[in-house]
Structure formats: structure tokens, C-alpha cells
Coordinates of C-alpha atoms in Angstrom, one line a residue:
M1 CA -14.6 44.0 1.0
T2 CA -12.0 43.1 3.6
V3 CA -13.5 44.9 6.7
F4 CA -17.1 43.0 5.8
Y5 CA -15.1 40.1 5.8
A6 CA -13.5 40.4 9.4
F7 CA -16.3 41.2 10.6
I8 CA -18.0 37.4 10.0
I9 CA -15.1 35.9 10.5
I10 CA -15.3 37.4 14.2
G11 CA -18.7 37.0 14.3
I12 CA -18.5 32.9 13.6
N13 CA -15.5 32.7 16.2
L14 CA -18.4 34.2 18.9
L15 CA -21.2 32.2 18.2
A16 CA -18.6 29.4 17.7
L17 CA -17.4 30.2 21.0
L18 CA -20.8 30.3 22.6
A19 CA -21.7 26.4 21.1
Y20 CA -18.7 25.7 23.1
R21 CA -19.4 27.1 26.0
K22 CA -23.2 25.6 26.4
L23 CA -21.5 22.3 25.1
G24 CA -19.6 22.2 27.9
L25 CA -22.4 23.4 30.3
L26 CA -23.6 20.2 28.9
R27 CA -21.3 17.7 29.4
S28 CA -21.4 18.4 32.9
I29 CA -25.2 19.1 34.0
S30 CA -24.8 15.1 32.1
Q31 CA -22.0 14.4 34.6
I32 CA -24.1 14.8 37.2
Q33 CA -27.5 12.6 36.8
A34 CA -25.6 9.9 36.3
E35 CA -23.9 10.1 39.0
V36 CA -27.4 11.0 40.9
E37 CA -28.8 8.2 39.3
L38 CA -26.2 6.0 39.9
E39 CA -26.4 6.9 44.0
M40 CA -30.3 5.8 43.5
H41 CA -30.2 3.4 41.7
S42 CA -27.3 1.6 44.8
R43 CA -29.8 2.9 47.7
A44 CA -32.6 1.3 45.5
H45 CA -31.1 -1.7 45.1
K46 CA -30.3 -2.2 49.2
L47 CA -33.9 -1.8 49.5
L48 CA -34.8 -4.9 47.4
V49 CA -31.5 -6.7 49.2
Q50 CA -32.7 -4.8 52.5
R51 CA -36.5 -7.0 51.6
D52 CA -34.3 -9.9 50.7
Q53 CA -33.0 -10.3 54.0
L54 CA -36.0 -9.6 56.6
E55 CA -38.1 -12.4 54.1
V56 CA -35.7 -15.2 54.3
G57 CA -34.6 -14.3 58.1
L58 CA -38.5 -14.2 59.3
V59 CA -41.0 -16.6 60.1
K60 CA -44.5 -15.4 59.2
E61 CA -46.3 -12.9 61.9
A62 CA -43.3 -10.4 61.3
V63 CA -42.9 -11.0 57.7
D64 CA -45.7 -8.0 57.8
E65 CA -44.9 -5.8 60.1
A66 CA -41.4 -5.9 58.1
D67 CA -43.4 -5.7 54.8
E68 CA -44.7 -2.3 56.0
K69 CA -40.9 -1.1 57.7
W70 CA -40.0 -1.7 53.6
K71 CA -42.8 0.0 52.2
G72 CA -42.6 2.9 53.9
D73 CA -38.9 2.6 53.1
L74 CA -39.8 3.0 49.7
A75 CA -42.5 5.8 49.5
E76 CA -39.5 7.7 51.2
Y77 CA -37.1 6.5 48.8
M78 CA -39.5 7.6 45.5
E79 CA -40.5 11.0 47.8
E80 CA -36.4 11.4 47.5
F81 CA -36.4 10.2 44.2
E82 CA -39.1 12.9 42.9
Q83 CA -37.4 16.0 45.3
E84 CA -33.7 15.4 43.5
A85 CA -35.8 14.6 40.2
L86 CA -37.6 18.0 41.2
L87 CA -34.2 20.3 41.8
R88 CA -32.2 19.1 38.8
S89 CA -34.8 20.1 36.4
K90 CA -35.0 22.9 39.1
K91 CA -31.6 23.8 38.7
R92 CA -30.7 22.6 34.2
L93 CA -33.2 25.5 33.6
N94 CA -31.7 27.9 35.4
R95 CA -28.9 27.3 33.8
V96 CA -29.7 26.6 30.6

């Protein structure tokens, strides 16, 4: 009977160890996601500031050209954001 309880305790300890390792993995994934989201937010903010500066500093004729350039920059940013999201999803699926 004592051997049976010993196996149960060992099994519970192994499950606790596995759960601890999974929690550590999830914590690192959350930190990586937060860093990427902060970087992407910073880049989006820079794009918005750039657009405001272009609107303030240009005459009416150049506004359309600057607007097209800004839209291209925004589209590039969104494409990079989507690619980064896909990459993070694939990494998360491979880790878990």
C-alpha cells in the first residue's frame, strides 16, 4: 500500500513539473508578444507623426503626393504586422 502512495506522489510531482515548464513557456511567449506589439505600436505612432508633419509643412499641391507616400508606408507597415503575427502564431504552435 505504501508503494502505491509513493507512485501516486511521484506521478503528481511529474505532472506539477510538466505544468511548471508549460507555464514558463507561456510566460516567455507573452513577453515576446508584448515586445513585438510595443515595437509595432511605436512604428505606427511614428507613421502618424510623419503624416501630421507632412500635412503641416506642405502646400496644397504637394499634400496629395505626400498622402500617397504615407499610404504606401502604412500599407507596408500593415503587411509587416500581418507577417509578424503569422510568424508568432507559427512559433507558438511549434512550441506548444
